[in-house]
Amino acid sequence: LALVPNPVFGSVFQCACVGSVVEHPEASHALLLFVENALLIGVHRRHRAELRPFVEQAISQAQGGQLLVNNIIAGIAGQLPTTLLYSGSDGSLEMALDAICQFVESDENLMLMLRTALQSPGCAHVNSTLETWFIANLIKARKEKNQGEFRRIVGEFSDRARLRLNRKL
């Protein structure tokens, strides 16, 4: 918590956004956990009013958070090993995406960020049918606050996107 109001927090957050996609499992897990915790600090009721502005400022320094979303979605879609997809406690792509979904307050903004990520070069293998399915079901699970369904959708999307990626290779 002490790092969030610190002037270096934005730079550290930006480095974590970029570094979260390195193909080093321990480093990626640690950076994803940092990103997840930073976003959740901005969501948590106890710290929201005091710390959310610092997190929002850090996100704006990281291309409005789009760089992070692009990297997370590309990783889920097959650009990173499946070992980073889930984790019980030490940072994962699924947990980071969940934190993003909690942090972004409007469904419209979240849909725009997801659509932009799915149309980025790291997701060129994802077709429009899969893109539409993923966004619609992810938003639905978010609205219902159904964590099990959220996780299932992330896993199914990852499996389907990875199949498409392997076919293109």
PDB file of N, CA, C and O in Angstrom, residues 29-108:
ATOM      1  N   HIS A  29       4.769 -14.758 -13.121  1.00  0.00           N
ATOM      2  CA  HIS A  29       3.825 -14.920 -12.015  1.00  0.00           C
ATOM      3  C   HIS A  29       3.931 -13.741 -11.041  1.00  0.00           C
ATOM      4  O   HIS A  29       2.917 -13.184 -10.610  1.00  0.00           O
ATOM      5  N   ALA A  30       5.146 -13.356 -10.709  1.00  0.00           N
ATOM      6  CA  ALA A  30       5.346 -12.264  -9.754  1.00  0.00           C
ATOM      7  C   ALA A  30       4.813 -10.939 -10.312  1.00  0.00           C
ATOM      8  O   ALA A  30       4.145 -10.180  -9.600  1.00  0.00           O
ATOM      9  N   LEU A  31       5.092 -10.662 -11.568  1.00  0.00           N
ATOM     10  CA  LEU A  31       4.630  -9.409 -12.173  1.00  0.00           C
ATOM     11  C   LEU A  31       3.116  -9.406 -12.353  1.00  0.00           C
ATOM     12  O   LEU A  31       2.466  -8.382 -12.127  1.00  0.00           O
ATOM     13  N   LEU A  32       2.547 -10.545 -12.738  1.00  0.00           N
ATOM     14  CA  LEU A  32       1.093 -10.628 -12.855  1.00  0.00           C
ATOM     15  C   LEU A  32       0.426 -10.443 -11.502  1.00  0.00           C
ATOM     16  O   LEU A  32      -0.614  -9.779 -11.390  1.00  0.00           O
ATOM     17  N   LEU A  33       1.019 -10.997 -10.460  1.00  0.00           N
ATOM     18  CA  LEU A  33       0.478 -10.828  -9.110  1.00  0.00           C
ATOM     19  C   LEU A  33       0.549  -9.357  -8.686  1.00  0.00           C
ATOM     20  O   LEU A  33      -0.394  -8.828  -8.100  1.00  0.00           O
ATOM     21  N   PHE A  34       1.654  -8.692  -9.007  1.00  0.00           N
ATOM     22  CA  PHE A  34       1.781  -7.269  -8.689  1.00  0.00           C
ATOM     23  C   PHE A  34       0.687  -6.464  -9.395  1.00  0.00           C
ATOM     24  O   PHE A  34       0.020  -5.624  -8.784  1.00  0.00           O
ATOM     25  N   VAL A  35       0.492  -6.713 -10.693  1.00  0.00           N
ATOM     26  CA  VAL A  35      -0.531  -5.999 -11.460  1.00  0.00           C
ATOM     27  C   VAL A  35      -1.909  -6.274 -10.879  1.00  0.00           C
ATOM     28  O   VAL A  35      -2.715  -5.350 -10.684  1.00  0.00           O
ATOM     29  N   GLU A  36      -2.191  -7.530 -10.608  1.00  0.00           N
ATOM     30  CA  GLU A  36      -3.487  -7.898 -10.033  1.00  0.00           C
ATOM     31  C   GLU A  36      -3.726  -7.159  -8.713  1.00  0.00           C
ATOM     32  O   GLU A  36      -4.778  -6.551  -8.509  1.00  0.00           O
ATOM     33  N   ASN A  37      -2.749  -7.201  -7.826  1.00  0.00           N
ATOM     34  CA  ASN A  37      -2.906  -6.540  -6.523  1.00  0.00           C
ATOM     35  C   ASN A  37      -3.050  -5.028  -6.663  1.00  0.00           C
ATOM     36  O   ASN A  37      -3.842  -4.411  -5.948  1.00  0.00           O
ATOM     37  N   ALA A  38      -2.307  -4.435  -7.568  1.00  0.00           N
ATOM     38  CA  ALA A  38      -2.416  -2.982  -7.786  1.00  0.00           C
ATOM     39  C   ALA A  38      -3.822  -2.615  -8.249  1.00  0.00           C
ATOM     40  O   ALA A  38      -4.415  -1.650  -7.754  1.00  0.00           O
ATOM     41  N   LEU A  39      -4.365  -3.384  -9.183  1.00  0.00           N
ATOM     42  CA  LEU A  39      -5.716  -3.103  -9.668  1.00  0.00           C
ATOM     43  C   LEU A  39      -6.757  -3.319  -8.577  1.00  0.00           C
ATOM     44  O   LEU A  39      -7.689  -2.523  -8.426  1.00  0.00           O
ATOM     45  N   LEU A  40      -6.592  -4.367  -7.806  1.00  0.00           N
ATOM     46  CA  LEU A  40      -7.579  -4.658  -6.760  1.00  0.00           C
ATOM     47  C   LEU A  40      -7.532  -3.648  -5.623  1.00  0.00           C
ATOM     48  O   LEU A  40      -8.544  -3.408  -4.967  1.00  0.00           O
ATOM     49  N   ILE A  41      -6.376  -3.014  -5.409  1.00  0.00           N
ATOM     50  CA  ILE A  41      -6.301  -1.929  -4.423  1.00  0.00           C
ATOM     51  C   ILE A  41      -7.255  -0.808  -4.836  1.00  0.00           C
ATOM     52  O   ILE A  41      -7.926  -0.200  -4.013  1.00  0.00           O
ATOM     53  N   GLY A  42      -7.343  -0.564  -6.145  1.00  0.00           N
ATOM     54  CA  GLY A  42      -8.237   0.467  -6.651  1.00  0.00           C
ATOM     55  C   GLY A  42      -9.703   0.074  -6.626  1.00  0.00           C
ATOM     56  O   GLY A  42     -10.574   0.890  -6.890  1.00  0.00           O
ATOM     57  N   VAL A  43      -9.992  -1.187  -6.328  1.00  0.00           N
ATOM     58  CA  VAL A  43     -11.363  -1.683  -6.276  1.00  0.00           C
ATOM     59  C   VAL A  43     -11.838  -1.831  -4.834  1.00  0.00           C
ATOM     60  O   VAL A  43     -12.997  -1.593  -4.518  1.00  0.00           O
ATOM     61  N   HIS A  44     -10.924  -2.224  -3.958  1.00  0.00           N
ATOM     62  CA  HIS A  44     -11.269  -2.542  -2.570  1.00  0.00           C
ATOM     63  C   HIS A  44     -11.915  -1.345  -1.877  1.00  0.00           C
ATOM     64  O   HIS A  44     -11.381  -0.238  -1.906  1.00  0.00           O
ATOM     65  N   ARG A  45     -13.048  -1.552  -1.256  1.00  0.00           N
ATOM     66  CA  ARG A  45     -13.805  -0.469  -0.619  1.00  0.00           C
ATOM     67  C   ARG A  45     -12.987   0.309   0.403  1.00  0.00           C
ATOM     68  O   ARG A  45     -13.097   1.513   0.506  1.00  0.00           O
ATOM     69  N   ARG A  46     -12.174  -0.391   1.161  1.00  0.00           N
ATOM     70  CA  ARG A  46     -11.432   0.259   2.234  1.00  0.00           C
ATOM     71  C   ARG A  46     -10.418   1.281   1.709  1.00  0.00           C
ATOM     72  O   ARG A  46     -10.133   2.283   2.345  1.00  0.00           O
ATOM     73  N   HIS A  47      -9.846   1.018   0.548  1.00  0.00           N
ATOM     74  CA  HIS A  47      -8.784   1.881   0.011  1.00  0.00           C
ATOM     75  C   HIS A  47      -9.215   2.656  -1.232  1.00  0.00           C
ATOM     76  O   HIS A  47      -8.445   3.463  -1.747  1.00  0.00           O
ATOM     77  N   ARG A  48     -10.400   2.403  -1.726  1.00  0.00           N
ATOM     78  CA  ARG A  48     -10.838   2.927  -3.017  1.00  0.00           C
ATOM     79  C   ARG A  48     -10.700   4.446  -3.141  1.00  0.00           C
ATOM     80  O   ARG A  48     -10.063   4.942  -4.065  1.00  0.00           O
ATOM     81  N   ALA A  49     -11.287   5.180  -2.244  1.00  0.00           N
ATOM     82  CA  ALA A  49     -11.278   6.645  -2.358  1.00  0.00           C
ATOM     83  C   ALA A  49      -9.872   7.219  -2.279  1.00  0.00           C
ATOM     84  O   ALA A  49      -9.518   8.149  -3.002  1.00  0.00           O
ATOM     85  N   GLU A  50      -9.064   6.631  -1.443  1.00  0.00           N
ATOM     86  CA  GLU A  50      -7.719   7.153  -1.210  1.00  0.00           C
ATOM     87  C   GLU A  50      -6.732   6.759  -2.303  1.00  0.00           C
ATOM     88  O   GLU A  50      -5.915   7.572  -2.740  1.00  0.00           O
ATOM     89  N   LEU A  51      -6.792   5.495  -2.777  1.00  0.00           N
ATOM     90  CA  LEU A  51      -5.735   4.988  -3.644  1.00  0.00           C
ATOM     91  C   LEU A  51      -6.113   4.812  -5.117  1.00  0.00           C
ATOM     92  O   LEU A  51      -5.237   4.756  -5.966  1.00  0.00           O
ATOM     93  N   ARG A  52      -7.403   4.715  -5.422  1.00  0.00           N
ATOM     94  CA  ARG A  52      -7.801   4.507  -6.817  1.00  0.00           C
ATOM     95  C   ARG A  52      -7.239   5.585  -7.755  1.00  0.00           C
ATOM     96  O   ARG A  52      -6.786   5.252  -8.861  1.00  0.00           O
ATOM     97  N   PRO A  53      -7.226   6.862  -7.380  1.00  0.00           N
ATOM     98  CA  PRO A  53      -6.660   7.868  -8.299  1.00  0.00           C
ATOM     99  C   PRO A  53      -5.194   7.581  -8.679  1.00  0.00           C
ATOM    100  O   PRO A  53      -4.798   7.829  -9.816  1.00  0.00           O
ATOM    101  N   PHE A  54      -4.417   7.050  -7.761  1.00  0.00           N
ATOM    102  CA  PHE A  54      -3.015   6.719  -8.064  1.00  0.00           C
ATOM    103  C   PHE A  54      -2.934   5.554  -9.050  1.00  0.00           C
ATOM    104  O   PHE A  54      -2.098   5.548  -9.950  1.00  0.00           O
ATOM    105  N   VAL A  55      -3.804   4.575  -8.865  1.00  0.00           N
ATOM    106  CA  VAL A  55      -3.838   3.430  -9.775  1.00  0.00           C
ATOM    107  C   VAL A  55      -4.307   3.890 -11.152  1.00  0.00           C
ATOM    108  O   VAL A  55      -3.729   3.495 -12.177  1.00  0.00           O
ATOM    109  N   GLU A  56      -5.331   4.740 -11.197  1.00  0.00           N
ATOM    110  CA  GLU A  56      -5.814   5.268 -12.484  1.00  0.00           C
ATOM    111  C   GLU A  56      -4.719   6.047 -13.205  1.00  0.00           C
ATOM    112  O   GLU A  56      -4.566   5.938 -14.418  1.00  0.00           O
ATOM    113  N   GLN A  57      -3.948   6.822 -12.455  1.00  0.00           N
ATOM    114  CA  GLN A  57      -2.848   7.577 -13.060  1.00  0.00           C
ATOM    115  C   GLN A  57      -1.790   6.624 -13.617  1.00  0.00           C
ATOM    116  O   GLN A  57      -1.278   6.832 -14.720  1.00  0.00           O
ATOM    117  N   ALA A  58      -1.482   5.569 -12.892  1.00  0.00           N
ATOM    118  CA  ALA A  58      -0.506   4.578 -13.366  1.00  0.00           C
ATOM    119  C   ALA A  58      -1.006   3.901 -14.635  1.00  0.00           C
ATOM    120  O   ALA A  58      -0.235   3.690 -15.584  1.00  0.00           O
ATOM    121  N   ILE A  59      -2.285   3.600 -14.672  1.00  0.00           N
ATOM    122  CA  ILE A  59      -2.864   2.966 -15.858  1.00  0.00           C
ATOM    123  C   ILE A  59      -2.794   3.915 -17.050  1.00  0.00           C
ATOM    124  O   ILE A  59      -2.474   3.497 -18.161  1.00  0.00           O
ATOM    125  N   SER A  60      -3.065   5.180 -16.823  1.00  0.00           N
ATOM    126  CA  SER A  60      -3.012   6.139 -17.934  1.00  0.00           C
ATOM    127  C   SER A  60      -1.593   6.258 -18.490  1.00  0.00           C
ATOM    128  O   SER A  60      -1.414   6.480 -19.686  1.00  0.00           O
ATOM    129  N   GLN A  61      -0.593   6.080 -17.647  1.00  0.00           N
ATOM    130  CA  GLN A  61       0.800   6.099 -18.121  1.00  0.00           C
ATOM    131  C   GLN A  61       1.126   4.863 -18.940  1.00  0.00           C
ATOM    132  O   GLN A  61       2.053   4.878 -19.740  1.00  0.00           O
ATOM    133  N   ALA A  62       0.368   3.794 -18.745  1.00  0.00           N
ATOM    134  CA  ALA A  62       0.582   2.544 -19.485  1.00  0.00           C
ATOM    135  C   ALA A  62      -0.435   2.452 -20.624  1.00  0.00           C
ATOM    136  O   ALA A  62      -1.160   1.475 -20.753  1.00  0.00           O
ATOM    137  N   GLN A  63      -0.501   3.491 -21.450  1.00  0.00           N
ATOM    138  CA  GLN A  63      -1.399   3.554 -22.606  1.00  0.00           C
ATOM    139  C   GLN A  63      -2.850   3.313 -22.212  1.00  0.00           C
ATOM    140  O   GLN A  63      -3.578   2.577 -22.866  1.00  0.00           O
ATOM    141  N   GLY A  64      -3.265   3.893 -21.112  1.00  0.00           N
ATOM    142  CA  GLY A  64      -4.640   3.751 -20.663  1.00  0.00           C
ATOM    143  C   GLY A  64      -5.003   2.343 -20.258  1.00  0.00           C
ATOM    144  O   GLY A  64      -6.162   1.980 -20.217  1.00  0.00           O
ATOM    145  N   GLY A  65      -4.025   1.536 -19.984  1.00  0.00           N
ATOM    146  CA  GLY A  65      -4.272   0.147 -19.599  1.00  0.00           C
ATOM    147  C   GLY A  65      -4.387  -0.787 -20.788  1.00  0.00           C
ATOM    148  O   GLY A  65      -4.411  -2.005 -20.623  1.00  0.00           O
ATOM    149  N   GLN A  66      -4.454  -0.232 -21.986  1.00  0.00           N
ATOM    150  CA  GLN A  66      -4.635  -1.086 -23.167  1.00  0.00           C
ATOM    151  C   GLN A  66      -3.443  -2.002 -23.397  1.00  0.00           C
ATOM    152  O   GLN A  66      -3.622  -3.153 -23.790  1.00  0.00           O
ATOM    153  N   LEU A  67      -2.237  -1.523 -23.136  1.00  0.00           N
ATOM    154  CA  LEU A  67      -1.053  -2.377 -23.266  1.00  0.00           C
ATOM    155  C   LEU A  67      -1.184  -3.606 -22.373  1.00  0.00           C
ATOM    156  O   LEU A  67      -0.926  -4.734 -22.804  1.00  0.00           O
ATOM    157  N   LEU A  68      -1.607  -3.404 -21.141  1.00  0.00           N
ATOM    158  CA  LEU A  68      -1.790  -4.511 -20.213  1.00  0.00           C
ATOM    159  C   LEU A  68      -2.849  -5.476 -20.726  1.00  0.00           C
ATOM    160  O   LEU A  68      -2.639  -6.690 -20.760  1.00  0.00           O
ATOM    161  N   VAL A  69      -3.992  -4.952 -21.141  1.00  0.00           N
ATOM    162  CA  VAL A  69      -5.070  -5.807 -21.638  1.00  0.00           C
ATOM    163  C   VAL A  69      -4.617  -6.571 -22.876  1.00  0.00           C
ATOM    164  O   VAL A  69      -4.860  -7.776 -23.003  1.00  0.00           O
ATOM    165  N   ASN A  70      -3.924  -5.894 -23.795  1.00  0.00           N
ATOM    166  CA  ASN A  70      -3.400  -6.573 -24.989  1.00  0.00           C
ATOM    167  C   ASN A  70      -2.495  -7.736 -24.603  1.00  0.00           C
ATOM    168  O   ASN A  70      -2.606  -8.831 -25.153  1.00  0.00           O
ATOM    169  N   ASN A  71      -1.587  -7.502 -23.674  1.00  0.00           N
ATOM    170  CA  ASN A  71      -0.647  -8.542 -23.266  1.00  0.00           C
ATOM    171  C   ASN A  71      -1.346  -9.705 -22.570  1.00  0.00           C
ATOM    172  O   ASN A  71      -1.038 -10.875 -22.833  1.00  0.00           O
ATOM    173  N   ILE A  72      -2.290  -9.408 -21.694  1.00  0.00           N
ATOM    174  CA  ILE A  72      -3.011 -10.455 -20.970  1.00  0.00           C
ATOM    175  C   ILE A  72      -3.824 -11.303 -21.947  1.00  0.00           C
ATOM    176  O   ILE A  72      -3.775 -12.537 -21.913  1.00  0.00           O
ATOM    177  N   ILE A  73      -4.573 -10.651 -22.835  1.00  0.00           N
ATOM    178  CA  ILE A  73      -5.416 -11.384 -23.783  1.00  0.00           C
ATOM    179  C   ILE A  73      -4.557 -12.188 -24.761  1.00  0.00           C
ATOM    180  O   ILE A  73      -4.868 -13.349 -25.058  1.00  0.00           O
ATOM    181  N   ALA A  74      -3.476 -11.605 -25.254  1.00  0.00           N
ATOM    182  CA  ALA A  74      -2.587 -12.353 -26.159  1.00  0.00           C
ATOM    183  C   ALA A  74      -1.987 -13.563 -25.444  1.00  0.00           C
ATOM    184  O   ALA A  74      -1.861 -14.640 -26.036  1.00  0.00           O
ATOM    185  N   GLY A  75      -1.639 -13.403 -24.177  1.00  0.00           N
ATOM    186  CA  GLY A  75      -1.117 -14.536 -23.399  1.00  0.00           C
ATOM    187  C   GLY A  75      -2.149 -15.630 -23.244  1.00  0.00           C
ATOM    188  O   GLY A  75      -1.847 -16.822 -23.430  1.00  0.00           O
ATOM    189  N   ILE A  76      -3.378 -15.251 -22.936  1.00  0.00           N
ATOM    190  CA  ILE A  76      -4.461 -16.231 -22.799  1.00  0.00           C
ATOM    191  C   ILE A  76      -4.720 -16.915 -24.140  1.00  0.00           C
ATOM    192  O   ILE A  76      -4.982 -18.115 -24.204  1.00  0.00           O
ATOM    193  N   ALA A  77      -4.616 -16.154 -25.231  1.00  0.00           N
ATOM    194  CA  ALA A  77      -4.903 -16.670 -26.569  1.00  0.00           C
ATOM    195  C   ALA A  77      -3.781 -17.535 -27.143  1.00  0.00           C
ATOM    196  O   ALA A  77      -3.906 -18.047 -28.245  1.00  0.00           O
ATOM    197  N   GLY A  78      -2.693 -17.699 -26.402  1.00  0.00           N
ATOM    198  CA  GLY A  78      -1.667 -18.631 -26.855  1.00  0.00           C
ATOM    199  C   GLY A  78      -0.266 -18.089 -26.999  1.00  0.00           C
ATOM    200  O   GLY A  78       0.655 -18.840 -27.314  1.00  0.00           O
ATOM    201  N   GLN A  79      -0.057 -16.812 -26.755  1.00  0.00           N
ATOM    202  CA  GLN A  79       1.276 -16.255 -26.904  1.00  0.00           C
ATOM    203  C   GLN A  79       2.183 -16.545 -25.709  1.00  0.00           C
ATOM    204  O   GLN A  79       3.387 -16.301 -25.780  1.00  0.00           O
ATOM    205  N   LEU A  80       1.596 -17.039 -24.626  1.00  0.00           N
ATOM    206  CA  LEU A  80       2.367 -17.421 -23.442  1.00  0.00           C
ATOM    207  C   LEU A  80       2.005 -18.851 -23.052  1.00  0.00           C
ATOM    208  O   LEU A  80       0.924 -19.339 -23.392  1.00  0.00           O
ATOM    209  N   PRO A  81       2.877 -19.528 -22.322  1.00  0.00           N
ATOM    210  CA  PRO A  81       2.617 -20.923 -21.939  1.00  0.00           C
ATOM    211  C   PRO A  81       1.360 -21.059 -21.080  1.00  0.00           C
ATOM    212  O   PRO A  81       1.002 -20.156 -20.317  1.00  0.00           O
ATOM    213  N   THR A  82       0.720 -22.205 -21.198  1.00  0.00           N
ATOM    214  CA  THR A  82      -0.499 -22.451 -20.416  1.00  0.00           C
ATOM    215  C   THR A  82      -0.220 -22.466 -18.918  1.00  0.00           C
ATOM    216  O   THR A  82      -1.138 -22.275 -18.131  1.00  0.00           O
ATOM    217  N   THR A  83       1.014 -22.643 -18.511  1.00  0.00           N
ATOM    218  CA  THR A  83       1.342 -22.627 -17.079  1.00  0.00           C
ATOM    219  C   THR A  83       1.048 -21.264 -16.453  1.00  0.00           C
ATOM    220  O   THR A  83       0.907 -21.174 -15.236  1.00  0.00           O
ATOM    221  N   LEU A  84       0.945 -20.225 -17.264  1.00  0.00           N
ATOM    222  CA  LEU A  84       0.636 -18.885 -16.748  1.00  0.00           C
ATOM    223  C   LEU A  84      -0.866 -18.604 -16.721  1.00  0.00           C
ATOM    224  O   LEU A  84      -1.301 -17.582 -16.200  1.00  0.00           O
ATOM    225  N   LEU A  85      -1.658 -19.514 -17.284  1.00  0.00           N
ATOM    226  CA  LEU A  85      -3.089 -19.267 -17.390  1.00  0.00           C
ATOM    227  C   LEU A  85      -3.768 -19.225 -16.027  1.00  0.00           C
ATOM    228  O   LEU A  85      -4.525 -18.316 -15.738  1.00  0.00           O
ATOM    229  N   TYR A  86      -3.517 -20.223 -15.201  1.00  0.00           N
ATOM    230  CA  TYR A  86      -4.155 -20.314 -13.882  1.00  0.00           C
ATOM    231  C   TYR A  86      -3.098 -20.421 -12.804  1.00  0.00           C
ATOM    232  O   TYR A  86      -2.005 -20.899 -13.042  1.00  0.00           O
ATOM    233  N   SER A  87      -3.484 -20.012 -11.622  1.00  0.00           N
ATOM    234  CA  SER A  87      -2.609 -20.156 -10.468  1.00  0.00           C
ATOM    235  C   SER A  87      -3.472 -20.066  -9.223  1.00  0.00           C
ATOM    236  O   SER A  87      -4.419 -19.284  -9.174  1.00  0.00           O
ATOM    237  N   GLY A  88      -3.111 -20.828  -8.232  1.00  0.00           N
ATOM    238  CA  GLY A  88      -3.856 -20.773  -6.990  1.00  0.00           C
ATOM    239  C   GLY A  88      -3.589 -19.505  -6.208  1.00  0.00           C
ATOM    240  O   GLY A  88      -4.472 -18.953  -5.575  1.00  0.00           O
ATOM    241  N   SER A  89      -2.346 -19.007  -6.257  1.00  0.00           N
ATOM    242  CA  SER A  89      -2.037 -17.873  -5.395  1.00  0.00           C
ATOM    243  C   SER A  89      -0.922 -16.963  -5.892  1.00  0.00           C
ATOM    244  O   SER A  89      -0.698 -15.924  -5.299  1.00  0.00           O
ATOM    245  N   ASP A  90      -0.233 -17.304  -6.954  1.00  0.00           N
ATOM    246  CA  ASP A  90       0.958 -16.517  -7.273  1.00  0.00           C
ATOM    247  C   ASP A  90       0.910 -15.800  -8.623  1.00  0.00           C
ATOM    248  O   ASP A  90       1.903 -15.687  -9.305  1.00  0.00           O
ATOM    249  N   GLY A  91      -0.228 -15.257  -8.982  1.00  0.00           N
ATOM    250  CA  GLY A  91      -0.313 -14.460 -10.198  1.00  0.00           C
ATOM    251  C   GLY A  91      -0.532 -15.308 -11.427  1.00  0.00           C
ATOM    252  O   GLY A  91       0.180 -16.274 -11.651  1.00  0.00           O
ATOM    253  N   SER A  92      -1.538 -14.972 -12.207  1.00  0.00           N
ATOM    254  CA  SER A  92      -1.830 -15.700 -13.434  1.00  0.00           C
ATOM    255  C   SER A  92      -2.527 -14.764 -14.409  1.00  0.00           C
ATOM    256  O   SER A  92      -3.019 -13.694 -14.036  1.00  0.00           O
ATOM    257  N   LEU A  93      -2.586 -15.178 -15.652  1.00  0.00           N
ATOM    258  CA  LEU A  93      -3.278 -14.399 -16.666  1.00  0.00           C
ATOM    259  C   LEU A  93      -4.763 -14.284 -16.335  1.00  0.00           C
ATOM    260  O   LEU A  93      -5.354 -13.213 -16.462  1.00  0.00           O
ATOM    261  N   GLU A  94      -5.361 -15.383 -15.888  1.00  0.00           N
ATOM    262  CA  GLU A  94      -6.780 -15.377 -15.550  1.00  0.00           C
ATOM    263  C   GLU A  94      -7.065 -14.440 -14.380  1.00  0.00           C
ATOM    264  O   GLU A  94      -8.021 -13.668 -14.405  1.00  0.00           O
ATOM    265  N   MET A  95      -6.228 -14.463 -13.350  1.00  0.00           N
ATOM    266  CA  MET A  95      -6.430 -13.599 -12.189  1.00  0.00           C
ATOM    267  C   MET A  95      -6.209 -12.127 -12.558  1.00  0.00           C
ATOM    268  O   MET A  95      -6.924 -11.247 -12.077  1.00  0.00           O
ATOM    269  N   ALA A  96      -5.239 -11.865 -13.410  1.00  0.00           N
ATOM    270  CA  ALA A  96      -4.994 -10.479 -13.848  1.00  0.00           C
ATOM    271  C   ALA A  96      -6.177  -9.973 -14.677  1.00  0.00           C
ATOM    272  O   ALA A  96      -6.614  -8.827 -14.511  1.00  0.00           O
ATOM    273  N   LEU A  97      -6.719 -10.830 -15.556  1.00  0.00           N
ATOM    274  CA  LEU A  97      -7.888 -10.425 -16.334  1.00  0.00           C
ATOM    275  C   LEU A  97      -9.085 -10.181 -15.422  1.00  0.00           C
ATOM    276  O   LEU A  97      -9.839  -9.223 -15.611  1.00  0.00           O
ATOM    277  N   ASP A  98      -9.251 -11.012 -14.409  1.00  0.00           N
ATOM    278  CA  ASP A  98     -10.334 -10.806 -13.447  1.00  0.00           C
ATOM    279  C   ASP A  98     -10.169  -9.449 -12.748  1.00  0.00           C
ATOM    280  O   ASP A  98     -11.142  -8.714 -12.575  1.00  0.00           O
ATOM    281  N   ALA A  99      -8.953  -9.108 -12.364  1.00  0.00           N
ATOM    282  CA  ALA A  99      -8.701  -7.818 -11.707  1.00  0.00           C
ATOM    283  C   ALA A  99      -9.011  -6.662 -12.654  1.00  0.00           C
ATOM    284  O   ALA A  99      -9.589  -5.647 -12.244  1.00  0.00           O
ATOM    285  N   ILE A 100      -8.653  -6.807 -13.923  1.00  0.00           N
ATOM    286  CA  ILE A 100      -8.978  -5.782 -14.916  1.00  0.00           C
ATOM    287  C   ILE A 100     -10.498  -5.619 -15.009  1.00  0.00           C
ATOM    288  O   ILE A 100     -11.013  -4.502 -15.004  1.00  0.00           O
ATOM    289  N   CYS A 101     -11.201  -6.750 -15.077  1.00  0.00           N
ATOM    290  CA  CYS A 101     -12.666  -6.704 -15.180  1.00  0.00           C
ATOM    291  C   CYS A 101     -13.301  -6.057 -13.956  1.00  0.00           C
ATOM    292  O   CYS A 101     -14.322  -5.383 -14.076  1.00  0.00           O
ATOM    293  N   GLN A 102     -12.703  -6.238 -12.798  1.00  0.00           N
ATOM    294  CA  GLN A 102     -13.223  -5.597 -11.598  1.00  0.00           C
ATOM    295  C   GLN A 102     -12.894  -4.104 -11.578  1.00  0.00           C
ATOM    296  O   GLN A 102     -13.689  -3.297 -11.106  1.00  0.00           O
ATOM    297  N   PHE A 103     -11.720  -3.756 -12.080  1.00  0.00           N
ATOM    298  CA  PHE A 103     -11.275  -2.362 -12.024  1.00  0.00           C
ATOM    299  C   PHE A 103     -12.028  -1.478 -13.018  1.00  0.00           C
ATOM    300  O   PHE A 103     -12.398  -0.349 -12.699  1.00  0.00           O
ATOM    301  N   VAL A 104     -12.218  -1.970 -14.234  1.00  0.00           N
ATOM    302  CA  VAL A 104     -12.907  -1.189 -15.266  1.00  0.00           C
ATOM    303  C   VAL A 104     -14.390  -1.156 -14.906  1.00  0.00           C
ATOM    304  O   VAL A 104     -15.039  -2.190 -14.843  1.00  0.00           O
ATOM    305  N   GLU A 105     -14.909   0.022 -14.674  1.00  0.00           N
ATOM    306  CA  GLU A 105     -16.250   0.139 -14.104  1.00  0.00           C
ATOM    307  C   GLU A 105     -17.383  -0.069 -15.098  1.00  0.00           C
ATOM    308  O   GLU A 105     -18.427  -0.577 -14.742  1.00  0.00           O
ATOM    309  N   SER A 106     -17.210   0.306 -16.348  1.00  0.00           N
ATOM    310  CA  SER A 106     -18.334   0.180 -17.285  1.00  0.00           C
ATOM    311  C   SER A 106     -18.123  -0.989 -18.244  1.00  0.00           C
ATOM    312  O   SER A 106     -17.004  -1.249 -18.695  1.00  0.00           O
ATOM    313  N   ASP A 107     -19.223  -1.662 -18.548  1.00  0.00           N
ATOM    314  CA  ASP A 107     -19.172  -2.768 -19.500  1.00  0.00           C
ATOM    315  C   ASP A 107     -18.714  -2.283 -20.870  1.00  0.00           C
ATOM    316  O   ASP A 107     -17.974  -2.972 -21.570  1.00  0.00           O
ATOM    317  N   GLU A 108     -19.142  -1.081 -21.256  1.00  0.00           N
ATOM    318  CA  GLU A 108     -18.784  -0.544 -22.570  1.00  0.00           C
ATOM    319  C   GLU A 108     -17.274  -0.331 -22.678  1.00  0.00           C
ATOM    320  O   GLU A 108     -16.670  -0.677 -23.697  1.00  0.00           O
TER     321      GLU A 108
END
